[in-house]
Coordinates of C-alpha atoms in Angstrom, one line a residue:
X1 CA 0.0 0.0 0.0
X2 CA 1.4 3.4 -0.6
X3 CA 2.7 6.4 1.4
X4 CA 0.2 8.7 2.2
X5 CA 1.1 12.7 3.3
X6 CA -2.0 14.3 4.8
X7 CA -2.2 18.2 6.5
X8 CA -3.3 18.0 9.7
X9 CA -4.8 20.6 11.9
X10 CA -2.2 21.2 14.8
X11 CA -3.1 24.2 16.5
X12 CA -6.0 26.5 16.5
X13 CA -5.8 29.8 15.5
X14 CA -5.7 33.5 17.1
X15 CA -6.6 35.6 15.0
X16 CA -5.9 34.9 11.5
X17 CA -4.6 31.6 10.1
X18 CA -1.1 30.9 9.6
X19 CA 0.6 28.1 8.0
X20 CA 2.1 27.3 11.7
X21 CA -1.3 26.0 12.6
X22 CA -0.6 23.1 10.1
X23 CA 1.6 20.1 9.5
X24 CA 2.9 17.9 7.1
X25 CA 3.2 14.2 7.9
X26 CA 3.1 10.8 6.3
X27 CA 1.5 7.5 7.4
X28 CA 1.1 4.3 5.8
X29 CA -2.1 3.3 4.0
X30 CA -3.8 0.8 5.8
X31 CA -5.2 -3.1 3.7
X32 CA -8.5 -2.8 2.7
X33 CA -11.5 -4.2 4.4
X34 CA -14.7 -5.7 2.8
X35 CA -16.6 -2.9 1.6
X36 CA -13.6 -0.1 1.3
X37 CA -11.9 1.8 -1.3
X38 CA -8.8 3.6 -1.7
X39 CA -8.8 6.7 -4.0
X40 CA -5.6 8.5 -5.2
X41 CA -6.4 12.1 -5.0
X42 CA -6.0 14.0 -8.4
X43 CA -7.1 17.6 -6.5
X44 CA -8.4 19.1 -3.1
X45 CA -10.8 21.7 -3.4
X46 CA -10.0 24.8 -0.7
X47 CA -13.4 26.7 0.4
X48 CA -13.6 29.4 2.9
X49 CA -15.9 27.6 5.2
X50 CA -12.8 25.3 6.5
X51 CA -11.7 28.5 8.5
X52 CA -14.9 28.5 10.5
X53 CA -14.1 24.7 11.1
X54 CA -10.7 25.4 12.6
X55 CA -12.4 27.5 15.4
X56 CA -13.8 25.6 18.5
X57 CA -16.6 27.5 19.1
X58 CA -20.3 26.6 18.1
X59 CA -21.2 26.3 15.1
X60 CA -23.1 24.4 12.7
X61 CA -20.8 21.9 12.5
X62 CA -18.4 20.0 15.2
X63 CA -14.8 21.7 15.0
X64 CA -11.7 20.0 13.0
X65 CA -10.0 18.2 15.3
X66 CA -6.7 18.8 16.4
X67 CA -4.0 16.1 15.1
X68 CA -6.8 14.8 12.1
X69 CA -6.4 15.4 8.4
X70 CA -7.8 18.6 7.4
X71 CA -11.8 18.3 6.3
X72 CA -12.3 19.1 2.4
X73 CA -13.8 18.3 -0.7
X74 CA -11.2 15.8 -3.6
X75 CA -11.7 14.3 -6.7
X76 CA -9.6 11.4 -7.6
X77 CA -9.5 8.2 -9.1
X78 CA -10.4 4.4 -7.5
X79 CA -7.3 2.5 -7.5
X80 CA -7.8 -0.7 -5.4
X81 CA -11.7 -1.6 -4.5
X82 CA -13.2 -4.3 -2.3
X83 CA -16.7 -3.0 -2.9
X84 CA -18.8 -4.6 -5.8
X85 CA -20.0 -0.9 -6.8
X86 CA -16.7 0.7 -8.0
X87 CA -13.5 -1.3 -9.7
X88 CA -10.3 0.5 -10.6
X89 CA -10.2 3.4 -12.8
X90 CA -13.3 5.0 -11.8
X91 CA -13.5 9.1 -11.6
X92 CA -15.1 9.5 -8.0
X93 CA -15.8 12.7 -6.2
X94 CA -16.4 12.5 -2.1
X95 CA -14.5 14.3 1.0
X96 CA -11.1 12.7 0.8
X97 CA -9.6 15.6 2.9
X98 CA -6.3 17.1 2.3
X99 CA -4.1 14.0 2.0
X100 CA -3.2 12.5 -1.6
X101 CA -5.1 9.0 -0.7
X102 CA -7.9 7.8 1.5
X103 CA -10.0 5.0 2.5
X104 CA -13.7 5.0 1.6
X105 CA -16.2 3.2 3.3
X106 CA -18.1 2.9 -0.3
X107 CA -20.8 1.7 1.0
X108 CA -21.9 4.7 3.2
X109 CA -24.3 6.9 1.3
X110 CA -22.7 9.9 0.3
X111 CA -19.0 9.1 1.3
X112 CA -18.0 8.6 -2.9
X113 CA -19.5 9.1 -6.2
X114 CA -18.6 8.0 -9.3
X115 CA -18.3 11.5 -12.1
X116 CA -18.5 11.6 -15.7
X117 CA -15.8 13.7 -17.4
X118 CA -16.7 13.7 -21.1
X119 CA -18.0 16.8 -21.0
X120 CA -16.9 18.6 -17.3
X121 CA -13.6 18.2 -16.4
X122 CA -12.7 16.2 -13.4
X123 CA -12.1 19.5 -10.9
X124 CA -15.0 21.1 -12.1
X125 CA -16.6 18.8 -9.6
X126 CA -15.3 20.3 -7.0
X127 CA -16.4 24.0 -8.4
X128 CA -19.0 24.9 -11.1
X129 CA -20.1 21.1 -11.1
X130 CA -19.8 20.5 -7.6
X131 CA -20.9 22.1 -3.7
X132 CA -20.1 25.5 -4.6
X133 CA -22.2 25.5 -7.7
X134 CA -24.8 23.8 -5.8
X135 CA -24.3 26.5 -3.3
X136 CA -25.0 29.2 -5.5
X137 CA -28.3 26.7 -7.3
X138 CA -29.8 26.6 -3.6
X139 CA -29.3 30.6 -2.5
X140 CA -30.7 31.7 -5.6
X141 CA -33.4 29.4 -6.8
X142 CA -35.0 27.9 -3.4
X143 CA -33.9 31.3 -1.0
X144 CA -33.7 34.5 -3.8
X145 CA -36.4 33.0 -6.0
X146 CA -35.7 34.6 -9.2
X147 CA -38.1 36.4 -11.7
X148 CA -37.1 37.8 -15.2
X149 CA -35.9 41.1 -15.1
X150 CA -35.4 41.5 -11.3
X151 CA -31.6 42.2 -10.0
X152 CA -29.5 40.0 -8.1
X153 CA -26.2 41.1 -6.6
X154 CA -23.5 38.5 -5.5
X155 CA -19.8 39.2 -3.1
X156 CA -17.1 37.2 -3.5
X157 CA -18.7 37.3 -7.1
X158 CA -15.6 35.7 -9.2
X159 CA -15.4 33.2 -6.8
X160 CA -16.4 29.7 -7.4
X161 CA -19.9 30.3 -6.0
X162 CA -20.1 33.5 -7.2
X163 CA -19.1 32.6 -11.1
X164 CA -22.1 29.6 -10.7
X165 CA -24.5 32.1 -9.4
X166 CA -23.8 34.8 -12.6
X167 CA -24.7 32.1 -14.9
X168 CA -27.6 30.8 -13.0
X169 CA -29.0 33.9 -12.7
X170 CA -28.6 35.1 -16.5
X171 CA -30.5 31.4 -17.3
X172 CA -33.6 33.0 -15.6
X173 CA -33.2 36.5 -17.0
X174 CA -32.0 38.7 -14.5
X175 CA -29.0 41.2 -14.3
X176 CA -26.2 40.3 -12.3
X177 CA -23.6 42.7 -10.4
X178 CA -20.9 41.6 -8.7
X179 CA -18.3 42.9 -6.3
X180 CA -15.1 41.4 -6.0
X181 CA -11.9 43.1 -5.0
X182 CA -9.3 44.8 -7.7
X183 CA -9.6 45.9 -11.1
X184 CA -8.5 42.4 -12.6
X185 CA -11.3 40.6 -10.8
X186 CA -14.0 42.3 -11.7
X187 CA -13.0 42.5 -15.5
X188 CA -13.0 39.3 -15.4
X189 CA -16.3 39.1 -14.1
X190 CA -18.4 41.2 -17.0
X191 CA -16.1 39.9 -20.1
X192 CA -15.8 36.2 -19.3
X193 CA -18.0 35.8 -16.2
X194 CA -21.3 37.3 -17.6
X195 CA -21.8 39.8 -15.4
X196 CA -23.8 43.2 -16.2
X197 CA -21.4 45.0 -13.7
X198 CA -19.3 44.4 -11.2
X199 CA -18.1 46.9 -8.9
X200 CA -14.3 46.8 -6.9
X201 CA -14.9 47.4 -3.3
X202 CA -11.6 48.2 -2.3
X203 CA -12.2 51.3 -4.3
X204 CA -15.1 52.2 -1.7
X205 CA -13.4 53.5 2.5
X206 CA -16.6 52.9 3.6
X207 CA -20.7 51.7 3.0
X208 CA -22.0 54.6 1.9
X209 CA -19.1 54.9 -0.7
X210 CA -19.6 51.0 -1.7
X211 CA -23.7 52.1 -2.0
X212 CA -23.4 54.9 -4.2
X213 CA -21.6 52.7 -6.7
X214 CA -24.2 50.0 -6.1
X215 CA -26.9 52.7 -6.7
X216 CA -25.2 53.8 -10.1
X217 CA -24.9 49.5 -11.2
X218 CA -28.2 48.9 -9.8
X219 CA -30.4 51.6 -11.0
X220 CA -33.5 49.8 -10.3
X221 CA -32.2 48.9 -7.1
X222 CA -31.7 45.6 -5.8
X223 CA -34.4 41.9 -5.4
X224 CA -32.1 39.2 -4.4
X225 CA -28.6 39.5 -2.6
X226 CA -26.2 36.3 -2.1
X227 CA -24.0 36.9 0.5
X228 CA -20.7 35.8 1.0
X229 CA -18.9 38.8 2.9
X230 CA -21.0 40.5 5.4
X231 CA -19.3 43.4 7.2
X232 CA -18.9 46.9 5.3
X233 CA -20.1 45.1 2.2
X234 CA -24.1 43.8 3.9
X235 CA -24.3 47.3 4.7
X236 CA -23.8 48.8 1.7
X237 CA -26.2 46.3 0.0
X238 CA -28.7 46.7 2.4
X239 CA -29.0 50.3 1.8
X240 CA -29.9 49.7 -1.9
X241 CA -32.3 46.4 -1.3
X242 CA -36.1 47.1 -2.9
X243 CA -39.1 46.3 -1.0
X244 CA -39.9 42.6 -0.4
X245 CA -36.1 41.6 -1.0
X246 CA -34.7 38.8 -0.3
X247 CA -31.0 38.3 1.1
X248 CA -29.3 34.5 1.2
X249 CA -26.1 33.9 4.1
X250 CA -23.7 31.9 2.9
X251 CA -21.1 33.0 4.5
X252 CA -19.2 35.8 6.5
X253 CA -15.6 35.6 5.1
X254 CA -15.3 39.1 6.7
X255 CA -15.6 37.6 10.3
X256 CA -13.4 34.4 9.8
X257 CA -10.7 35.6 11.9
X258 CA -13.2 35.7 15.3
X259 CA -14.0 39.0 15.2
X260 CA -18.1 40.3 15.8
X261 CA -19.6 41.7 12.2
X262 CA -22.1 44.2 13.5
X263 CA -24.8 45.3 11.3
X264 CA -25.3 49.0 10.7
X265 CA -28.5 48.9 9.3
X266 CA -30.6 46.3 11.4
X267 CA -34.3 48.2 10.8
X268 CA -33.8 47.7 7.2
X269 CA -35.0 44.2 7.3
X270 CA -38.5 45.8 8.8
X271 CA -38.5 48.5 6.8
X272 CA -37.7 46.9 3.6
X273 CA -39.8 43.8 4.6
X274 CA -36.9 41.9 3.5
X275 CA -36.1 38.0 3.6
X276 CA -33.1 37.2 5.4
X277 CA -32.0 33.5 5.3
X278 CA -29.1 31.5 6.2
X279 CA -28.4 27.9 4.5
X280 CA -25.9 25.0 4.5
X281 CA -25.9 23.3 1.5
X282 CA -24.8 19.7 3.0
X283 CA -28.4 20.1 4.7
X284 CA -30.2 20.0 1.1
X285 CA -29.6 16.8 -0.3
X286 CA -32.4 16.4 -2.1
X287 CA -31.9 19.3 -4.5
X288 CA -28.0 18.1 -5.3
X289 CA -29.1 16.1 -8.6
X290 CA -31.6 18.6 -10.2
X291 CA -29.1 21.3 -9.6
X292 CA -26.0 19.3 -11.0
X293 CA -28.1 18.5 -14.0
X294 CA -28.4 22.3 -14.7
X295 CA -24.7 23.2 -13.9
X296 CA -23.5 20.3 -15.7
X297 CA -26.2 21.3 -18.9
X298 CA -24.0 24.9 -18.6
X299 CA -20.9 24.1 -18.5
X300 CA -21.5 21.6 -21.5
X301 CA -23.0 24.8 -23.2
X302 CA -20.2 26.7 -22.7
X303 CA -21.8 29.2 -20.3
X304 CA -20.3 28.4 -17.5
X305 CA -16.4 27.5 -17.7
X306 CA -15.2 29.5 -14.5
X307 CA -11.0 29.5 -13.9
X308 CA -9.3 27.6 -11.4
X309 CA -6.6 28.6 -9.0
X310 CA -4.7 26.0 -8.6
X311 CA -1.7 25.1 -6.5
X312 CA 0.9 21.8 -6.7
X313 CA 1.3 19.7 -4.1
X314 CA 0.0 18.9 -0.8
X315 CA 2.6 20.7 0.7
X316 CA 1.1 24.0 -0.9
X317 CA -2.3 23.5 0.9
X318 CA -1.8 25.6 3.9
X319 CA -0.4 28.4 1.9
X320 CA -3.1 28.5 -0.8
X321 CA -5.5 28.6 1.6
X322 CA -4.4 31.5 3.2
X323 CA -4.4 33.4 0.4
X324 CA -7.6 32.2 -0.5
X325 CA -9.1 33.6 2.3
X326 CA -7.5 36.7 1.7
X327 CA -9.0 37.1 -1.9
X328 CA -5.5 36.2 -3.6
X329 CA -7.2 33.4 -5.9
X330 CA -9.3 33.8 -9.1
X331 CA -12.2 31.4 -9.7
X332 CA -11.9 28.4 -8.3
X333 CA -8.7 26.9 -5.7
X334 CA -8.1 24.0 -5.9
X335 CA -4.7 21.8 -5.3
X336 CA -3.7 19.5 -8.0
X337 CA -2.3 16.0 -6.0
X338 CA -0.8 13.9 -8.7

Protein backbone atom coordinates (compact mmCIF):
# COMPACT_ATOMS: atom_id res chain seq x y z
CA UNK A 1 0.00 0.00 0.00
CA UNK A 2 1.35 3.43 -0.63
CA UNK A 3 2.67 6.38 1.39
CA UNK A 4 0.22 8.75 2.20
CA UNK A 5 1.08 12.68 3.26
CA UNK A 6 -1.99 14.28 4.80
CA UNK A 7 -2.22 18.20 6.51
CA UNK A 8 -3.30 18.05 9.69
CA UNK A 9 -4.80 20.59 11.88
CA UNK A 10 -2.24 21.15 14.80
CA UNK A 11 -3.11 24.16 16.54
CA UNK A 12 -5.95 26.54 16.46
CA UNK A 13 -5.79 29.79 15.55
CA UNK A 14 -5.73 33.47 17.15
CA UNK A 15 -6.64 35.62 14.99
CA UNK A 16 -5.88 34.92 11.51
CA UNK A 17 -4.64 31.65 10.13
CA UNK A 18 -1.10 30.88 9.64
CA UNK A 19 0.64 28.12 8.00
CA UNK A 20 2.10 27.34 11.72
CA UNK A 21 -1.33 25.97 12.61
CA UNK A 22 -0.64 23.06 10.15
CA UNK A 23 1.64 20.10 9.46
CA UNK A 24 2.91 17.91 7.06
CA UNK A 25 3.21 14.19 7.87
CA UNK A 26 3.09 10.81 6.26
CA UNK A 27 1.45 7.46 7.43
CA UNK A 28 1.12 4.26 5.82
CA UNK A 29 -2.06 3.34 4.02
CA UNK A 30 -3.80 0.81 5.85
CA UNK A 31 -5.25 -3.07 3.71
CA UNK A 32 -8.54 -2.80 2.69
CA UNK A 33 -11.47 -4.22 4.37
CA UNK A 34 -14.68 -5.66 2.79
CA UNK A 35 -16.61 -2.94 1.56
CA UNK A 36 -13.60 -0.13 1.35
CA UNK A 37 -11.94 1.82 -1.30
CA UNK A 38 -8.81 3.57 -1.70
CA UNK A 39 -8.85 6.71 -3.97
CA UNK A 40 -5.59 8.53 -5.23
CA UNK A 41 -6.43 12.12 -5.03
CA UNK A 42 -5.99 14.02 -8.41
CA UNK A 43 -7.10 17.59 -6.45
CA UNK A 44 -8.42 19.05 -3.13
CA UNK A 45 -10.76 21.72 -3.35
CA UNK A 46 -10.05 24.77 -0.73
CA UNK A 47 -13.43 26.70 0.44
CA UNK A 48 -13.57 29.43 2.92
CA UNK A 49 -15.95 27.63 5.19
CA UNK A 50 -12.80 25.31 6.48
CA UNK A 51 -11.73 28.47 8.45
CA UNK A 52 -14.94 28.46 10.54
CA UNK A 53 -14.08 24.65 11.05
CA UNK A 54 -10.73 25.42 12.59
CA UNK A 55 -12.43 27.50 15.43
CA UNK A 56 -13.79 25.58 18.50
CA UNK A 57 -16.58 27.48 19.10
CA UNK A 58 -20.26 26.60 18.11
CA UNK A 59 -21.18 26.34 15.07
CA UNK A 60 -23.12 24.41 12.65
CA UNK A 61 -20.77 21.86 12.46
CA UNK A 62 -18.43 20.01 15.22
CA UNK A 63 -14.82 21.70 14.99
CA UNK A 64 -11.72 20.03 12.95
CA UNK A 65 -10.00 18.22 15.30
CA UNK A 66 -6.67 18.80 16.37
CA UNK A 67 -3.98 16.15 15.08
CA UNK A 68 -6.78 14.83 12.05
CA UNK A 69 -6.39 15.37 8.41
CA UNK A 70 -7.81 18.59 7.41
CA UNK A 71 -11.76 18.31 6.26
CA UNK A 72 -12.35 19.08 2.37
CA UNK A 73 -13.83 18.29 -0.68
CA UNK A 74 -11.20 15.76 -3.56
CA UNK A 75 -11.73 14.34 -6.72
CA UNK A 76 -9.65 11.41 -7.57
CA UNK A 77 -9.53 8.16 -9.14
CA UNK A 78 -10.42 4.45 -7.47
CA UNK A 79 -7.29 2.50 -7.52
CA UNK A 80 -7.85 -0.69 -5.40
CA UNK A 81 -11.70 -1.58 -4.50
CA UNK A 82 -13.22 -4.27 -2.31
CA UNK A 83 -16.72 -2.95 -2.89
CA UNK A 84 -18.82 -4.55 -5.78
CA UNK A 85 -20.04 -0.90 -6.84
CA UNK A 86 -16.70 0.72 -8.02
CA UNK A 87 -13.46 -1.26 -9.73
CA UNK A 88 -10.29 0.54 -10.64
CA UNK A 89 -10.23 3.44 -12.75
CA UNK A 90 -13.32 4.99 -11.84
CA UNK A 91 -13.46 9.08 -11.61
CA UNK A 92 -15.06 9.54 -8.05
CA UNK A 93 -15.78 12.67 -6.15
CA UNK A 94 -16.37 12.48 -2.15
CA UNK A 95 -14.54 14.29 0.96
CA UNK A 96 -11.12 12.72 0.82
CA UNK A 97 -9.59 15.57 2.87
CA UNK A 98 -6.35 17.06 2.31
CA UNK A 99 -4.06 13.97 1.99
CA UNK A 100 -3.20 12.55 -1.55
CA UNK A 101 -5.11 9.00 -0.72
CA UNK A 102 -7.87 7.83 1.49
CA UNK A 103 -10.00 4.96 2.54
CA UNK A 104 -13.71 4.98 1.63
CA UNK A 105 -16.24 3.24 3.35
CA UNK A 106 -18.14 2.90 -0.26
CA UNK A 107 -20.77 1.71 0.98
CA UNK A 108 -21.86 4.69 3.21
CA UNK A 109 -24.35 6.87 1.33
CA UNK A 110 -22.67 9.91 0.26
CA UNK A 111 -18.95 9.08 1.27
CA UNK A 112 -18.05 8.62 -2.94
CA UNK A 113 -19.48 9.10 -6.19
CA UNK A 114 -18.58 7.99 -9.25
CA UNK A 115 -18.33 11.45 -12.13
CA UNK A 116 -18.49 11.64 -15.70
CA UNK A 117 -15.77 13.73 -17.42
CA UNK A 118 -16.71 13.69 -21.12
CA UNK A 119 -18.03 16.84 -20.99
CA UNK A 120 -16.91 18.59 -17.34
CA UNK A 121 -13.65 18.16 -16.44
CA UNK A 122 -12.72 16.16 -13.45
CA UNK A 123 -12.09 19.53 -10.93
CA UNK A 124 -15.03 21.14 -12.06
CA UNK A 125 -16.56 18.78 -9.61
CA UNK A 126 -15.26 20.32 -6.98
CA UNK A 127 -16.40 23.97 -8.43
CA UNK A 128 -19.03 24.91 -11.10
CA UNK A 129 -20.12 21.13 -11.11
CA UNK A 130 -19.84 20.51 -7.59
CA UNK A 131 -20.94 22.08 -3.70
CA UNK A 132 -20.15 25.50 -4.59
CA UNK A 133 -22.17 25.47 -7.73
CA UNK A 134 -24.84 23.82 -5.83
CA UNK A 135 -24.27 26.46 -3.30
CA UNK A 136 -24.99 29.23 -5.50
CA UNK A 137 -28.28 26.71 -7.26
CA UNK A 138 -29.76 26.64 -3.59
CA UNK A 139 -29.32 30.64 -2.55
CA UNK A 140 -30.66 31.69 -5.58
CA UNK A 141 -33.41 29.43 -6.82
CA UNK A 142 -34.96 27.90 -3.38
CA UNK A 143 -33.87 31.30 -0.99
CA UNK A 144 -33.70 34.47 -3.80
CA UNK A 145 -36.42 32.95 -5.99
CA UNK A 146 -35.70 34.58 -9.17
CA UNK A 147 -38.07 36.40 -11.72
CA UNK A 148 -37.15 37.82 -15.19
CA UNK A 149 -35.91 41.11 -15.08
CA UNK A 150 -35.36 41.50 -11.27
CA UNK A 151 -31.56 42.22 -9.99
CA UNK A 152 -29.46 40.01 -8.11
CA UNK A 153 -26.24 41.14 -6.57
CA UNK A 154 -23.53 38.47 -5.46
CA UNK A 155 -19.77 39.20 -3.09
CA UNK A 156 -17.08 37.18 -3.50
CA UNK A 157 -18.69 37.32 -7.14
CA UNK A 158 -15.61 35.74 -9.21
CA UNK A 159 -15.38 33.19 -6.78
CA UNK A 160 -16.36 29.73 -7.44
CA UNK A 161 -19.87 30.30 -6.04
CA UNK A 162 -20.07 33.52 -7.21
CA UNK A 163 -19.08 32.59 -11.09
CA UNK A 164 -22.11 29.61 -10.70
CA UNK A 165 -24.54 32.10 -9.35
CA UNK A 166 -23.84 34.83 -12.61
CA UNK A 167 -24.66 32.10 -14.86
CA UNK A 168 -27.62 30.75 -13.03
CA UNK A 169 -29.04 33.86 -12.73
CA UNK A 170 -28.55 35.09 -16.45
CA UNK A 171 -30.45 31.44 -17.32
CA UNK A 172 -33.57 33.02 -15.56
CA UNK A 173 -33.19 36.51 -16.98
CA UNK A 174 -32.02 38.65 -14.52
CA UNK A 175 -29.04 41.19 -14.29
CA UNK A 176 -26.20 40.33 -12.29
CA UNK A 177 -23.58 42.71 -10.44
CA UNK A 178 -20.94 41.55 -8.69
CA UNK A 179 -18.32 42.92 -6.34
CA UNK A 180 -15.14 41.38 -6.00
CA UNK A 181 -11.85 43.11 -4.97
CA UNK A 182 -9.35 44.80 -7.65
CA UNK A 183 -9.57 45.93 -11.06
CA UNK A 184 -8.45 42.37 -12.61
CA UNK A 185 -11.28 40.57 -10.76
CA UNK A 186 -14.04 42.31 -11.66
CA UNK A 187 -12.98 42.52 -15.50
CA UNK A 188 -13.05 39.34 -15.40
CA UNK A 189 -16.27 39.11 -14.05
CA UNK A 190 -18.42 41.21 -17.01
CA UNK A 191 -16.06 39.86 -20.14
CA UNK A 192 -15.78 36.19 -19.29
CA UNK A 193 -18.05 35.85 -16.15
CA UNK A 194 -21.28 37.28 -17.64
CA UNK A 195 -21.84 39.79 -15.41
CA UNK A 196 -23.82 43.20 -16.15
CA UNK A 197 -21.42 44.99 -13.74
CA UNK A 198 -19.30 44.35 -11.21
CA UNK A 199 -18.15 46.95 -8.86
CA UNK A 200 -14.26 46.84 -6.93
CA UNK A 201 -14.90 47.37 -3.28
CA UNK A 202 -11.63 48.20 -2.32
CA UNK A 203 -12.16 51.31 -4.29
CA UNK A 204 -15.10 52.20 -1.67
CA UNK A 205 -13.44 53.55 2.50
CA UNK A 206 -16.65 52.88 3.61
CA UNK A 207 -20.71 51.72 2.97
CA UNK A 208 -21.99 54.57 1.92
CA UNK A 209 -19.06 54.88 -0.68
CA UNK A 210 -19.62 50.96 -1.71
CA UNK A 211 -23.66 52.08 -2.00
CA UNK A 212 -23.43 54.93 -4.23
CA UNK A 213 -21.59 52.67 -6.70
CA UNK A 214 -24.22 49.95 -6.07
CA UNK A 215 -26.90 52.72 -6.70
CA UNK A 216 -25.18 53.79 -10.10
CA UNK A 217 -24.89 49.52 -11.21
CA UNK A 218 -28.25 48.91 -9.77
CA UNK A 219 -30.39 51.56 -11.01
CA UNK A 220 -33.54 49.80 -10.31
CA UNK A 221 -32.20 48.87 -7.06
CA UNK A 222 -31.69 45.56 -5.78
CA UNK A 223 -34.43 41.92 -5.38
CA UNK A 224 -32.06 39.24 -4.39
CA UNK A 225 -28.57 39.45 -2.59
CA UNK A 226 -26.19 36.27 -2.10
CA UNK A 227 -24.03 36.91 0.54
CA UNK A 228 -20.73 35.84 1.04
CA UNK A 229 -18.86 38.83 2.93
CA UNK A 230 -20.97 40.48 5.35
CA UNK A 231 -19.30 43.39 7.17
CA UNK A 232 -18.86 46.91 5.29
CA UNK A 233 -20.06 45.05 2.22
CA UNK A 234 -24.11 43.80 3.90
CA UNK A 235 -24.33 47.27 4.65
CA UNK A 236 -23.81 48.84 1.68
CA UNK A 237 -26.21 46.27 0.02
CA UNK A 238 -28.67 46.68 2.42
CA UNK A 239 -29.00 50.28 1.85
CA UNK A 240 -29.86 49.73 -1.91
CA UNK A 241 -32.29 46.41 -1.34
CA UNK A 242 -36.10 47.06 -2.94
CA UNK A 243 -39.08 46.26 -1.05
CA UNK A 244 -39.91 42.61 -0.42
CA UNK A 245 -36.07 41.61 -0.96
CA UNK A 246 -34.72 38.79 -0.34
CA UNK A 247 -31.00 38.28 1.14
CA UNK A 248 -29.30 34.47 1.19
CA UNK A 249 -26.07 33.91 4.06
CA UNK A 250 -23.70 31.89 2.91
CA UNK A 251 -21.09 33.00 4.55
CA UNK A 252 -19.20 35.75 6.54
CA UNK A 253 -15.59 35.63 5.12
CA UNK A 254 -15.26 39.05 6.70
CA UNK A 255 -15.55 37.56 10.33
CA UNK A 256 -13.37 34.42 9.85
CA UNK A 257 -10.72 35.60 11.91
CA UNK A 258 -13.24 35.65 15.29
CA UNK A 259 -13.99 39.01 15.19
CA UNK A 260 -18.06 40.31 15.84
CA UNK A 261 -19.64 41.70 12.23
CA UNK A 262 -22.12 44.24 13.45
CA UNK A 263 -24.77 45.28 11.27
CA UNK A 264 -25.29 49.04 10.75
CA UNK A 265 -28.46 48.95 9.28
CA UNK A 266 -30.61 46.29 11.37
CA UNK A 267 -34.26 48.25 10.79
CA UNK A 268 -33.79 47.65 7.22
CA UNK A 269 -34.95 44.18 7.32
CA UNK A 270 -38.45 45.75 8.84
CA UNK A 271 -38.46 48.46 6.83
CA UNK A 272 -37.71 46.87 3.60
CA UNK A 273 -39.79 43.82 4.63
CA UNK A 274 -36.94 41.87 3.54
CA UNK A 275 -36.09 38.05 3.57
CA UNK A 276 -33.07 37.17 5.42
CA UNK A 277 -31.96 33.47 5.28
CA UNK A 278 -29.06 31.52 6.17
CA UNK A 279 -28.35 27.93 4.50
CA UNK A 280 -25.89 25.00 4.52
CA UNK A 281 -25.91 23.34 1.48
CA UNK A 282 -24.84 19.75 3.00
CA UNK A 283 -28.39 20.06 4.66
CA UNK A 284 -30.16 19.97 1.09
CA UNK A 285 -29.58 16.83 -0.35
CA UNK A 286 -32.39 16.35 -2.05
CA UNK A 287 -31.89 19.33 -4.54
CA UNK A 288 -28.01 18.07 -5.34
CA UNK A 289 -29.08 16.09 -8.62
CA UNK A 290 -31.57 18.57 -10.18
CA UNK A 291 -29.07 21.32 -9.62
CA UNK A 292 -25.97 19.33 -11.00
CA UNK A 293 -28.08 18.51 -14.04
CA UNK A 294 -28.45 22.34 -14.70
CA UNK A 295 -24.74 23.18 -13.89
CA UNK A 296 -23.46 20.30 -15.71
CA UNK A 297 -26.15 21.33 -18.86
CA UNK A 298 -24.04 24.91 -18.57
CA UNK A 299 -20.90 24.10 -18.45
CA UNK A 300 -21.53 21.56 -21.55
CA UNK A 301 -23.00 24.79 -23.20
CA UNK A 302 -20.17 26.70 -22.74
CA UNK A 303 -21.83 29.18 -20.27
CA UNK A 304 -20.30 28.38 -17.54
CA UNK A 305 -16.41 27.54 -17.68
CA UNK A 306 -15.23 29.53 -14.48
CA UNK A 307 -10.99 29.50 -13.87
CA UNK A 308 -9.33 27.61 -11.41
CA UNK A 309 -6.62 28.59 -8.98
CA UNK A 310 -4.73 25.97 -8.63
CA UNK A 311 -1.74 25.13 -6.53
CA UNK A 312 0.88 21.83 -6.67
CA UNK A 313 1.29 19.70 -4.14
CA UNK A 314 0.02 18.95 -0.81
CA UNK A 315 2.64 20.67 0.74
CA UNK A 316 1.05 24.00 -0.88
CA UNK A 317 -2.27 23.53 0.86
CA UNK A 318 -1.82 25.56 3.91
CA UNK A 319 -0.39 28.39 1.89
CA UNK A 320 -3.08 28.53 -0.83
CA UNK A 321 -5.45 28.58 1.65
CA UNK A 322 -4.39 31.54 3.24
CA UNK A 323 -4.44 33.35 0.40
CA UNK A 324 -7.57 32.24 -0.49
CA UNK A 325 -9.06 33.57 2.29
CA UNK A 326 -7.45 36.68 1.66
CA UNK A 327 -8.99 37.12 -1.91
CA UNK A 328 -5.50 36.24 -3.56
CA UNK A 329 -7.15 33.43 -5.87
CA UNK A 330 -9.32 33.81 -9.12
CA UNK A 331 -12.15 31.39 -9.67
CA UNK A 332 -11.91 28.39 -8.26
CA UNK A 333 -8.65 26.95 -5.75
CA UNK A 334 -8.05 23.99 -5.93
CA UNK A 335 -4.68 21.80 -5.28
CA UNK A 336 -3.67 19.51 -8.01
CA UNK A 337 -2.31 16.05 -6.02
CA UNK A 338 -0.84 13.86 -8.74
Amino acid sequence: MPQNRQIVLDNRPQGEATPANFRLQTVDTPPLQDGQVLVRHHYLSLDPYMRGRMNEGKSYAQPQPLGEVMIGGTVGEVVESRHPKFQPGDQVVGMGGWQEYSVVDAGQSGALRKVDTTQVPLSYYLGAVGMPGVTAWYGLVKIIEPKAGETMVVSAATGAVGSAFAALAKARGCRVVGIAGGPDKCRYATEELGFDACIDYKLHKDAASLSRALKDACPNGIDGYFENVGGMVLDAVMLRMNAFGRIAVCGMIAGYDGQPLPMAHPALILVSRLKVQGFIVSEHMEVWPEALAELAALVAQGKLRPRETIAQGIEAAPEAFIGLLKGRNLGKQLVKLI
